[in-house]
Every structure is written in C-alpha cells, then in structure tokens.
Amino acid sequence: MTLRYSLLDEPLIGARLTEDGSRVHLSLPALFVALADDRIRDFPALRPHQRHPWHAFLVQLAAMALHEAGQTAPFADEAAWKAALLALTPDDPDGAAWCLVSPPERPALMQPPVPEGTLKAWKNALTAPDELDMLVTSKNHDLKVARMQRCAPEDWLLALISLQTQEGFLGAGNYGISRMNGGFASRPALGAVPRGGWGRRWARDIRRLLDSRAEIVRDMELCEQGGLGLVWLRPWNGIDSLAFTILDPFYIEICRRIRLVESPAGISALATGSKAPRIEAKSRNGVTGDPWMPIDIGAGKALTITAKGFDYKLSSELLFGQKFRSPIAQALIAEDGAQGIVMLARGVTRGQGKTEGYHERRIPISPKVRAFMIQKKTDVLAKIAEERVSDIGKVRGVLWTALATLFENGSSKDKFGDSAKDMANLFAKPFERFEDSRFFDGPLGLNEEVEAAQPEDVRLRWYLDMAKRAEAILIDAFESGPRSGERRYRARAAALSRLHGGLRSDKTLPTLAHHYKAQKDSKEAPHVQL
C-alpha cells in the first residue's frame, strides 16, 4: 500500500475566499497561509457539528508547530509551514502521518499504526464518511446515515477529525475522548470571535494557546517539552492506554481504531474495537486544559450540555457568573478590537446511544460589556443577568398560573390537574423561547440595558413588553380552553384576572406594579377646573 492523499502536498481542502466567494482547494500549508491572511470565508463541505472540531484541529496543530519552531506568529509561506509540520513527525519524514491512506504499520492522519501490520481481522467496514462520523440517529429517522456516496477525500478528513476528537462512549469496545466529562457527556466549546473571517479567529486562538502554554502545563501537569502532541503517531494495539501526563498541552487526540483504505471503488474505512480508552484520563472528568472547555468549579468537571443547549440561563452563567472557570479562548484581548466581538458557543448533546441535537449560539458583546469583561469586573453584568433570568421566570410563572386556570375551567384553587398543567406548559413555552432569543442582544435585551444612559427605563419597557406578550399568549389560548358558554366566560375571566393580578402584585415585579399603580392613580385623580 502506498501513501495517498497527503495534506502537506495535495489540494484536498475545499474553501471559499472572502474577497469574491470563489471556491478553491488547498493543501494544509496553503490553507494556513490563507488563514493567516484572513482570506477564508468558509468551508463548504463542513457540516455544522464539525465546525468546532475542525477549528480546534487547525488551531492546536498550528500552535504546536509554531511552538516547536520557536515562533510566536504564523508563517507567511507554505514551505515554512510544511517544514514545521514535518518537524512534528520526525520518525516519518516522508509525510505518512499527514496522509489519509498509508500502510497499516505506519501512521496515517488521525489513524494510529496497527502493531500487527494487517487489517485482515478488522471486520467493521464503513462505506461513507457520515457512517464514520460521530452522530447517532434515532432508528435512522432523524438523519439518514451512509448518504454520502459521492464524496471527496476531504469528506473523510472532516468526518475522521469529528469522530476522533469529539466522540464519546458507544458500547463495549468504543471508548470516547479524554476531553469530556464521561463517556455520555459532550465536548462543548466557548470562545471569543473577533470581527473578520475564519482566519482572524484562528490567529487569535493560536495566540491565546501560545500565551497560556505555561499555565496549562502547570495546572494540568503536562509536558512543557517532548510531550506527545499528535496522539495518532503512537502504535495502538487496542489494549494499552496512554498516561495523561506524557501529553503535550496542545495535544490532538484520537479515541478509535480506524484506518482508511482505498480500492477501485474509492475510499472506505475499517474499524475495530478496543479494550481500553486511548488516553487514561477518567479521573480528570474532562479537565484537560482544553482551550475552549468551561469547567464547573464546584464539581471539578468539564461542562456537559443538556438538550436545552446554550439557553439564556446557562449562557449568562458561562459569560458572567462564578460557577464556571472560563476557558482561555473566552478571555478577551485588546487585539480583538472594540466592535463586532461575539461569544460563540457550540456543542453536540450526547446521551446513552443517542444524540440530542447540535447547539450553537452567538452572543454579541457590546462595547460596555466588553469593557467590563476585559477589566474582569463582571459582577455588575452577573447581577443584571441574574435579575433578568429571575424576572423572566416570575412573569412566566404568572402566565403559567393564568393558563392553568383557563384549562381548569376557571378554578380559583391552585391545585391543577395533569391535563391543565400539560396545556399550560405547552402554551407557556413560546414566551420563554422568545425571551431566550432576545436575552442578550435583542430588542430591550441585556446589551441595550447595559449601554443605556437610563437603564431603569429600558428595564421598565422590557417589563411592559413581557406583560403585553404574556396577555397575548393567554388570549390566543382561549380558543383551546373550555368551549361551553358558561364555562368559557368564567374560565377566560378568571384567567385574565389571575394574569393581571399577578403582574400588578408587588411580589412579582415591584417596578412594574408601581408603574401600573401610578397609571391608575393618574386616571382616578380629580380634574380641577380653573
């Protein structure tokens, strides 16, 4: 078997350029040059759930190459990048470790050497890149597998990186990565994105890694020099695990025994199981120095997202709260600029033998919010966010009670049946979804309040808008409430009374209650004729 599909020499990676949107195909060194010039708009073959693994791979790889070369800034030409990448694989000067296909006893990209030197015993054949990838679908209904029959080498490349750097446990013999909290967890990512293209973020994250290398080495007890960075270079028999402490702080891992092979029909993959994870890091609970991974301080473990993804509650805690230790990619630096900064959160929610959705959220950072974050004075922002989370919950609670009253035929008691509760939950969901969507940067959102000269005016207008929408949702629910004449009128009147009474109570939102009272007093005040 010969070496095929070298990322160092062949234009295998498809991209679109920022200047005119034209499509090009680049080698890995050529891609790094284009990224350094911020000329890459996007990668057309990249699937949504592959975005972070691909970004992380490009950043960690470039950071390792630059560190080994004693450089702090990206190289400006392809030859320098190729030499730096080859320097990471001194035992394979012919570039085998950068090829998609190589002899089994040699390393291939993201594929460890096979000690036995043959794949005859490997029975699990995969014919399409999406069959190799890490997504798990429900009985082949959510997303059909093995659809990518007419595919290019880059499709295998992206699927391979996705699998090897973000997959979890999937039954006996299929272990997950070290950079997550347990086999059924996930590898979410959070980081700042400055204004610009893919290359701008790539370059800033490389700088963050290089600047933080000593910190990661110290905190994670990893190797400052001579550590294993490209885990696929070591042969793997499927039995032995690597000690975490032998790794480079920027290490790129693998978790499965996979080999790509080529036949007249094209590329396919062979896989076999293992009796142990590739890296022994279970006790670390995903705390590995991952530059994009938030850490739950109290629990001492990496963040795992649920099916809710990065909702407004979790996002505000990640940005401003004290529960999580921020990843190094989240920290703002002066070079990010003052305008157009976004906090980008990504991740796939995994479960036992299933995937519960891909989640991505972009949170624009306003100038004042940026200033607070750079000065590490987020307590003000945390207080505002906490109040807003609480206020949404209070209005939703009032709305829910009014809805339950409606579906309980206007009962004046707070004991509701299961049917009424289920209907109230159903109709209350759009209220919270809308507030989630505008929590940070929408109309009357957190950014607007922080930037305002009179933030209390923004807060009041937000309260009034929530009250208006809550009433609209309740009125829309009338059609699904009681239908008979007497019950219908009683239920609707009781529900509206519950809603209005709750919104005007000092126990809900005192500021809103005071506003309503002032309005009422103004209307009832006697008019004095002169």
PDB file of N, CA, C and O in Angstrom, residues 155-209:
ATOM      1  N   ASP A 155     -14.206  14.930   2.655  1.00  0.00           N
ATOM      2  CA  ASP A 155     -15.339  14.477   3.460  1.00  0.00           C
ATOM      3  C   ASP A 155     -14.886  13.434   4.485  1.00  0.00           C
ATOM      4  O   ASP A 155     -15.351  13.438   5.631  1.00  0.00           O
ATOM      5  N   TRP A 156     -13.988  12.546   4.076  1.00  0.00           N
ATOM      6  CA  TRP A 156     -13.427  11.577   5.013  1.00  0.00           C
ATOM      7  C   TRP A 156     -12.561  12.278   6.060  1.00  0.00           C
ATOM      8  O   TRP A 156     -12.577  11.920   7.237  1.00  0.00           O
ATOM      9  N   LEU A 157     -11.795  13.270   5.625  1.00  0.00           N
ATOM     10  CA  LEU A 157     -10.946  14.031   6.546  1.00  0.00           C
ATOM     11  C   LEU A 157     -11.781  14.678   7.651  1.00  0.00           C
ATOM     12  O   LEU A 157     -11.475  14.544   8.846  1.00  0.00           O
ATOM     13  N   LEU A 158     -12.837  15.370   7.279  1.00  0.00           N
ATOM     14  CA  LEU A 158     -13.658  16.082   8.262  1.00  0.00           C
ATOM     15  C   LEU A 158     -14.400  15.117   9.187  1.00  0.00           C
ATOM     16  O   LEU A 158     -14.527  15.365  10.389  1.00  0.00           O
ATOM     17  N   ALA A 159     -14.886  14.009   8.635  1.00  0.00           N
ATOM     18  CA  ALA A 159     -15.569  13.018   9.452  1.00  0.00           C
ATOM     19  C   ALA A 159     -14.602  12.363  10.430  1.00  0.00           C
ATOM     20  O   ALA A 159     -14.940  12.097  11.594  1.00  0.00           O
ATOM     21  N   LEU A 160     -13.384  12.115   9.975  1.00  0.00           N
ATOM     22  CA  LEU A 160     -12.371  11.488  10.818  1.00  0.00           C
ATOM     23  C   LEU A 160     -12.004  12.383  11.997  1.00  0.00           C
ATOM     24  O   LEU A 160     -11.929  11.926  13.152  1.00  0.00           O
ATOM     25  N   ILE A 161     -11.794  13.661  11.730  1.00  0.00           N
ATOM     26  CA  ILE A 161     -11.465  14.606  12.809  1.00  0.00           C
ATOM     27  C   ILE A 161     -12.637  14.749  13.772  1.00  0.00           C
ATOM     28  O   ILE A 161     -12.457  14.803  14.995  1.00  0.00           O
ATOM     29  N   SER A 162     -13.849  14.782  13.237  1.00  0.00           N
ATOM     30  CA  SER A 162     -15.040  14.874  14.087  1.00  0.00           C
ATOM     31  C   SER A 162     -15.132  13.673  15.021  1.00  0.00           C
ATOM     32  O   SER A 162     -15.347  13.818  16.231  1.00  0.00           O
ATOM     33  N   LEU A 163     -14.986  12.479  14.477  1.00  0.00           N
ATOM     34  CA  LEU A 163     -15.069  11.264  15.281  1.00  0.00           C
ATOM     35  C   LEU A 163     -13.977  11.216  16.343  1.00  0.00           C
ATOM     36  O   LEU A 163     -14.248  11.007  17.535  1.00  0.00           O
ATOM     37  N   GLN A 164     -12.741  11.434  15.915  1.00  0.00           N
ATOM     38  CA  GLN A 164     -11.598  11.206  16.807  1.00  0.00           C
ATOM     39  C   GLN A 164     -11.434  12.269  17.888  1.00  0.00           C
ATOM     40  O   GLN A 164     -10.729  12.032  18.868  1.00  0.00           O
ATOM     41  N   THR A 165     -12.059  13.424  17.731  1.00  0.00           N
ATOM     42  CA  THR A 165     -11.843  14.497  18.711  1.00  0.00           C
ATOM     43  C   THR A 165     -13.096  14.922  19.471  1.00  0.00           C
ATOM     44  O   THR A 165     -13.001  15.809  20.333  1.00  0.00           O
ATOM     45  N   GLN A 166     -14.274  14.287  19.188  1.00  0.00           N
ATOM     46  CA  GLN A 166     -15.451  14.657  19.987  1.00  0.00           C
ATOM     47  C   GLN A 166     -16.411  13.496  20.245  1.00  0.00           C
ATOM     48  O   GLN A 166     -17.503  13.716  20.751  1.00  0.00           O
ATOM     49  N   GLU A 167     -15.985  12.285  19.947  1.00  0.00           N
ATOM     50  CA  GLU A 167     -16.868  11.142  20.177  1.00  0.00           C
ATOM     51  C   GLU A 167     -16.790  10.675  21.629  1.00  0.00           C
ATOM     52  O   GLU A 167     -15.772  10.832  22.307  1.00  0.00           O
ATOM     53  N   GLY A 168     -17.881  10.090  22.098  1.00  0.00           N
ATOM     54  CA  GLY A 168     -17.946   9.544  23.451  1.00  0.00           C
ATOM     55  C   GLY A 168     -18.068   8.038  23.420  1.00  0.00           C
ATOM     56  O   GLY A 168     -17.808   7.382  22.410  1.00  0.00           O
ATOM     57  N   PHE A 169     -18.477   7.482  24.537  1.00  0.00           N
ATOM     58  CA  PHE A 169     -18.633   6.037  24.676  1.00  0.00           C
ATOM     59  C   PHE A 169     -19.854   5.571  23.888  1.00  0.00           C
ATOM     60  O   PHE A 169     -20.908   6.198  23.924  1.00  0.00           O
ATOM     61  N   LEU A 170     -19.704   4.477  23.171  1.00  0.00           N
ATOM     62  CA  LEU A 170     -20.818   3.943  22.392  1.00  0.00           C
ATOM     63  C   LEU A 170     -20.788   2.418  22.436  1.00  0.00           C
ATOM     64  O   LEU A 170     -20.635   1.753  21.421  1.00  0.00           O
ATOM     65  N   GLY A 171     -20.881   1.890  23.632  1.00  0.00           N
ATOM     66  CA  GLY A 171     -20.895   0.448  23.785  1.00  0.00           C
ATOM     67  C   GLY A 171     -19.501  -0.136  23.962  1.00  0.00           C
ATOM     68  O   GLY A 171     -18.487   0.529  23.761  1.00  0.00           O
ATOM     69  N   ALA A 172     -19.472  -1.402  24.327  1.00  0.00           N
ATOM     70  CA  ALA A 172     -18.206  -2.077  24.598  1.00  0.00           C
ATOM     71  C   ALA A 172     -17.268  -1.991  23.399  1.00  0.00           C
ATOM     72  O   ALA A 172     -17.671  -2.235  22.257  1.00  0.00           O
ATOM     73  N   GLY A 173     -16.034  -1.614  23.675  1.00  0.00           N
ATOM     74  CA  GLY A 173     -15.035  -1.517  22.620  1.00  0.00           C
ATOM     75  C   GLY A 173     -14.989  -0.191  21.910  1.00  0.00           C
ATOM     76  O   GLY A 173     -14.113   0.033  21.074  1.00  0.00           O
ATOM     77  N   ASN A 174     -15.920   0.701  22.228  1.00  0.00           N
ATOM     78  CA  ASN A 174     -15.982   2.013  21.581  1.00  0.00           C
ATOM     79  C   ASN A 174     -15.903   3.111  22.645  1.00  0.00           C
ATOM     80  O   ASN A 174     -16.922   3.596  23.126  1.00  0.00           O
ATOM     81  N   TYR A 175     -14.694   3.457  23.008  1.00  0.00           N
ATOM     82  CA  TYR A 175     -14.479   4.439  24.067  1.00  0.00           C
ATOM     83  C   TYR A 175     -14.417   5.850  23.494  1.00  0.00           C
ATOM     84  O   TYR A 175     -14.193   6.050  22.297  1.00  0.00           O
ATOM     85  N   GLY A 176     -14.601   6.826  24.379  1.00  0.00           N
ATOM     86  CA  GLY A 176     -14.646   8.216  23.955  1.00  0.00           C
ATOM     87  C   GLY A 176     -13.350   8.951  24.229  1.00  0.00           C
ATOM     88  O   GLY A 176     -12.350   8.381  24.677  1.00  0.00           O
ATOM     89  N   ILE A 177     -13.399  10.249  23.991  1.00  0.00           N
ATOM     90  CA  ILE A 177     -12.224  11.096  24.126  1.00  0.00           C
ATOM     91  C   ILE A 177     -11.965  11.444  25.590  1.00  0.00           C
ATOM     92  O   ILE A 177     -12.831  11.256  26.454  1.00  0.00           O
ATOM     93  N   SER A 178     -10.781  11.979  25.853  1.00  0.00           N
ATOM     94  CA  SER A 178     -10.432  12.403  27.209  1.00  0.00           C
ATOM     95  C   SER A 178     -10.996  13.780  27.539  1.00  0.00           C
ATOM     96  O   SER A 178     -11.203  14.110  28.708  1.00  0.00           O
ATOM     97  N   ARG A 179     -11.260  14.582  26.516  1.00  0.00           N
ATOM     98  CA  ARG A 179     -11.665  15.979  26.734  1.00  0.00           C
ATOM     99  C   ARG A 179     -13.183  16.110  26.917  1.00  0.00           C
ATOM    100  O   ARG A 179     -13.819  16.975  26.330  1.00  0.00           O
ATOM    101  N   MET A 180     -13.767  15.245  27.722  1.00  0.00           N
ATOM    102  CA  MET A 180     -15.171  15.387  28.099  1.00  0.00           C
ATOM    103  C   MET A 180     -15.386  14.692  29.433  1.00  0.00           C
ATOM    104  O   MET A 180     -14.609  13.815  29.819  1.00  0.00           O
ATOM    105  N   ASN A 181     -16.442  15.078  30.115  1.00  0.00           N
ATOM    106  CA  ASN A 181     -16.730  14.559  31.444  1.00  0.00           C
ATOM    107  C   ASN A 181     -17.539  13.269  31.349  1.00  0.00           C
ATOM    108  O   ASN A 181     -18.757  13.264  31.523  1.00  0.00           O
ATOM    109  N   GLY A 182     -16.859  12.165  31.041  1.00  0.00           N
ATOM    110  CA  GLY A 182     -17.541  10.880  30.988  1.00  0.00           C
ATOM    111  C   GLY A 182     -17.956  10.500  29.586  1.00  0.00           C
ATOM    112  O   GLY A 182     -18.077  11.333  28.681  1.00  0.00           O
ATOM    113  N   GLY A 183     -18.209   9.219  29.398  1.00  0.00           N
ATOM    114  CA  GLY A 183     -18.494   8.693  28.070  1.00  0.00           C
ATOM    115  C   GLY A 183     -19.782   9.172  27.454  1.00  0.00           C
ATOM    116  O   GLY A 183     -19.925   9.183  26.233  1.00  0.00           O
ATOM    117  N   PHE A 184     -20.765   9.586  28.288  1.00  0.00           N
ATOM    118  CA  PHE A 184     -22.044  10.049  27.752  1.00  0.00           C
ATOM    119  C   PHE A 184     -22.149  11.569  27.783  1.00  0.00           C
ATOM    120  O   PHE A 184     -23.235  12.124  27.629  1.00  0.00           O
ATOM    121  N   ALA A 185     -21.037  12.227  27.996  1.00  0.00           N
ATOM    122  CA  ALA A 185     -21.013  13.689  28.040  1.00  0.00           C
ATOM    123  C   ALA A 185     -20.794  14.249  26.636  1.00  0.00           C
ATOM    124  O   ALA A 185     -21.124  13.612  25.641  1.00  0.00           O
ATOM    125  N   SER A 186     -20.237  15.441  26.553  1.00  0.00           N
ATOM    126  CA  SER A 186     -20.023  16.079  25.261  1.00  0.00           C
ATOM    127  C   SER A 186     -18.792  16.968  25.360  1.00  0.00           C
ATOM    128  O   SER A 186     -18.253  17.180  26.448  1.00  0.00           O
ATOM    129  N   ARG A 187     -18.348  17.464  24.205  1.00  0.00           N
ATOM    130  CA  ARG A 187     -17.213  18.390  24.186  1.00  0.00           C
ATOM    131  C   ARG A 187     -17.709  19.754  23.697  1.00  0.00           C
ATOM    132  O   ARG A 187     -17.462  20.141  22.552  1.00  0.00           O
ATOM    133  N   PRO A 188     -18.399  20.493  24.550  1.00  0.00           N
ATOM    134  CA  PRO A 188     -18.847  21.822  24.139  1.00  0.00           C
ATOM    135  C   PRO A 188     -17.670  22.776  24.053  1.00  0.00           C
ATOM    136  O   PRO A 188     -16.577  22.495  24.576  1.00  0.00           O
ATOM    137  N   ALA A 189     -17.883  23.901  23.408  1.00  0.00           N
ATOM    138  CA  ALA A 189     -16.805  24.876  23.221  1.00  0.00           C
ATOM    139  C   ALA A 189     -17.352  26.283  23.364  1.00  0.00           C
ATOM    140  O   ALA A 189     -18.460  26.579  22.918  1.00  0.00           O
ATOM    141  N   LEU A 190     -16.533  27.147  23.977  1.00  0.00           N
ATOM    142  CA  LEU A 190     -16.903  28.551  24.156  1.00  0.00           C
ATOM    143  C   LEU A 190     -15.668  29.405  23.924  1.00  0.00           C
ATOM    144  O   LEU A 190     -14.612  29.149  24.491  1.00  0.00           O
ATOM    145  N   GLY A 191     -15.824  30.409  23.059  1.00  0.00           N
ATOM    146  CA  GLY A 191     -14.690  31.273  22.798  1.00  0.00           C
ATOM    147  C   GLY A 191     -15.107  32.570  22.149  1.00  0.00           C
ATOM    148  O   GLY A 191     -16.208  32.687  21.590  1.00  0.00           O
ATOM    149  N   ALA A 192     -14.230  33.556  22.224  1.00  0.00           N
ATOM    150  CA  ALA A 192     -14.491  34.859  21.617  1.00  0.00           C
ATOM    151  C   ALA A 192     -14.145  34.819  20.139  1.00  0.00           C
ATOM    152  O   ALA A 192     -13.184  34.177  19.724  1.00  0.00           O
ATOM    153  N   VAL A 193     -14.955  35.524  19.352  1.00  0.00           N
ATOM    154  CA  VAL A 193     -14.730  35.618  17.913  1.00  0.00           C
ATOM    155  C   VAL A 193     -14.665  37.094  17.534  1.00  0.00           C
ATOM    156  O   VAL A 193     -15.669  37.800  17.617  1.00  0.00           O
ATOM    157  N   PRO A 194     -13.499  37.590  17.122  1.00  0.00           N
ATOM    158  CA  PRO A 194     -13.399  38.989  16.704  1.00  0.00           C
ATOM    159  C   PRO A 194     -13.979  39.178  15.311  1.00  0.00           C
ATOM    160  O   PRO A 194     -14.241  38.200  14.591  1.00  0.00           O
ATOM    161  N   ARG A 195     -14.189  40.409  14.939  1.00  0.00           N
ATOM    162  CA  ARG A 195     -14.717  40.701  13.607  1.00  0.00           C
ATOM    163  C   ARG A 195     -13.709  40.246  12.555  1.00  0.00           C
ATOM    164  O   ARG A 195     -12.514  40.493  12.660  1.00  0.00           O
ATOM    165  N   GLY A 196     -14.205  39.587  11.517  1.00  0.00           N
ATOM    166  CA  GLY A 196     -13.327  39.086  10.469  1.00  0.00           C
ATOM    167  C   GLY A 196     -13.769  37.707  10.028  1.00  0.00           C
ATOM    168  O   GLY A 196     -14.877  37.254  10.340  1.00  0.00           O
ATOM    169  N   GLY A 197     -12.913  37.018   9.286  1.00  0.00           N
ATOM    170  CA  GLY A 197     -13.228  35.698   8.787  1.00  0.00           C
ATOM    171  C   GLY A 197     -12.671  34.597   9.675  1.00  0.00           C
ATOM    172  O   GLY A 197     -12.278  34.825  10.822  1.00  0.00           O
ATOM    173  N   TRP A 198     -12.625  33.382   9.107  1.00  0.00           N
ATOM    174  CA  TRP A 198     -12.123  32.232   9.845  1.00  0.00           C
ATOM    175  C   TRP A 198     -10.701  32.484  10.348  1.00  0.00           C
ATOM    176  O   TRP A 198     -10.337  32.095  11.449  1.00  0.00           O
ATOM    177  N   GLY A 199      -9.898  33.139   9.510  1.00  0.00           N
ATOM    178  CA  GLY A 199      -8.502  33.327   9.850  1.00  0.00           C
ATOM    179  C   GLY A 199      -8.280  34.239  11.036  1.00  0.00           C
ATOM    180  O   GLY A 199      -7.329  34.050  11.805  1.00  0.00           O
ATOM    181  N   ARG A 200      -9.131  35.235  11.193  1.00  0.00           N
ATOM    182  CA  ARG A 200      -8.965  36.159  12.323  1.00  0.00           C
ATOM    183  C   ARG A 200      -9.133  35.413  13.639  1.00  0.00           C
ATOM    184  O   ARG A 200      -8.340  35.593  14.576  1.00  0.00           O
ATOM    185  N   ARG A 201     -10.154  34.600  13.725  1.00  0.00           N
ATOM    186  CA  ARG A 201     -10.355  33.829  14.954  1.00  0.00           C
ATOM    187  C   ARG A 201      -9.256  32.784  15.117  1.00  0.00           C
ATOM    188  O   ARG A 201      -8.758  32.555  16.236  1.00  0.00           O
ATOM    189  N   TRP A 202      -8.856  32.128  14.030  1.00  0.00           N
ATOM    190  CA  TRP A 202      -7.787  31.129  14.080  1.00  0.00           C
ATOM    191  C   TRP A 202      -6.513  31.739  14.655  1.00  0.00           C
ATOM    192  O   TRP A 202      -5.891  31.181  15.569  1.00  0.00           O
ATOM    193  N   ALA A 203      -6.125  32.914  14.166  1.00  0.00           N
ATOM    194  CA  ALA A 203      -4.890  33.559  14.613  1.00  0.00           C
ATOM    195  C   ALA A 203      -4.974  33.983  16.077  1.00  0.00           C
ATOM    196  O   ALA A 203      -4.011  33.814  16.842  1.00  0.00           O
ATOM    197  N   ARG A 204      -6.127  34.538  16.509  1.00  0.00           N
ATOM    198  CA  ARG A 204      -6.245  34.979  17.904  1.00  0.00           C
ATOM    199  C   ARG A 204      -6.239  33.798  18.854  1.00  0.00           C
ATOM    200  O   ARG A 204      -5.685  33.870  19.953  1.00  0.00           O
ATOM    201  N   ASP A 205      -6.836  32.663  18.454  1.00  0.00           N
ATOM    202  CA  ASP A 205      -6.834  31.500  19.329  1.00  0.00           C
ATOM    203  C   ASP A 205      -5.447  30.861  19.405  1.00  0.00           C
ATOM    204  O   ASP A 205      -5.057  30.332  20.465  1.00  0.00           O
ATOM    205  N   ILE A 206      -4.697  30.893  18.306  1.00  0.00           N
ATOM    206  CA  ILE A 206      -3.307  30.422  18.363  1.00  0.00           C
ATOM    207  C   ILE A 206      -2.525  31.246  19.376  1.00  0.00           C
ATOM    208  O   ILE A 206      -1.775  30.707  20.205  1.00  0.00           O
ATOM    209  N   ARG A 207      -2.711  32.545  19.321  1.00  0.00           N
ATOM    210  CA  ARG A 207      -2.010  33.412  20.273  1.00  0.00           C
ATOM    211  C   ARG A 207      -2.417  33.103  21.703  1.00  0.00           C
ATOM    212  O   ARG A 207      -1.580  33.078  22.613  1.00  0.00           O
ATOM    213  N   ARG A 208      -3.702  32.873  21.938  1.00  0.00           N
ATOM    214  CA  ARG A 208      -4.153  32.552  23.289  1.00  0.00           C
ATOM    215  C   ARG A 208      -3.510  31.247  23.773  1.00  0.00           C
ATOM    216  O   ARG A 208      -3.109  31.134  24.939  1.00  0.00           O
ATOM    217  N   LEU A 209      -3.388  30.253  22.891  1.00  0.00           N
ATOM    218  CA  LEU A 209      -2.762  28.998  23.291  1.00  0.00           C
ATOM    219  C   LEU A 209      -1.286  29.191  23.621  1.00  0.00           C
ATOM    220  O   LEU A 209      -0.804  28.715  24.651  1.00  0.00           O
TER     221      LEU A 209
END
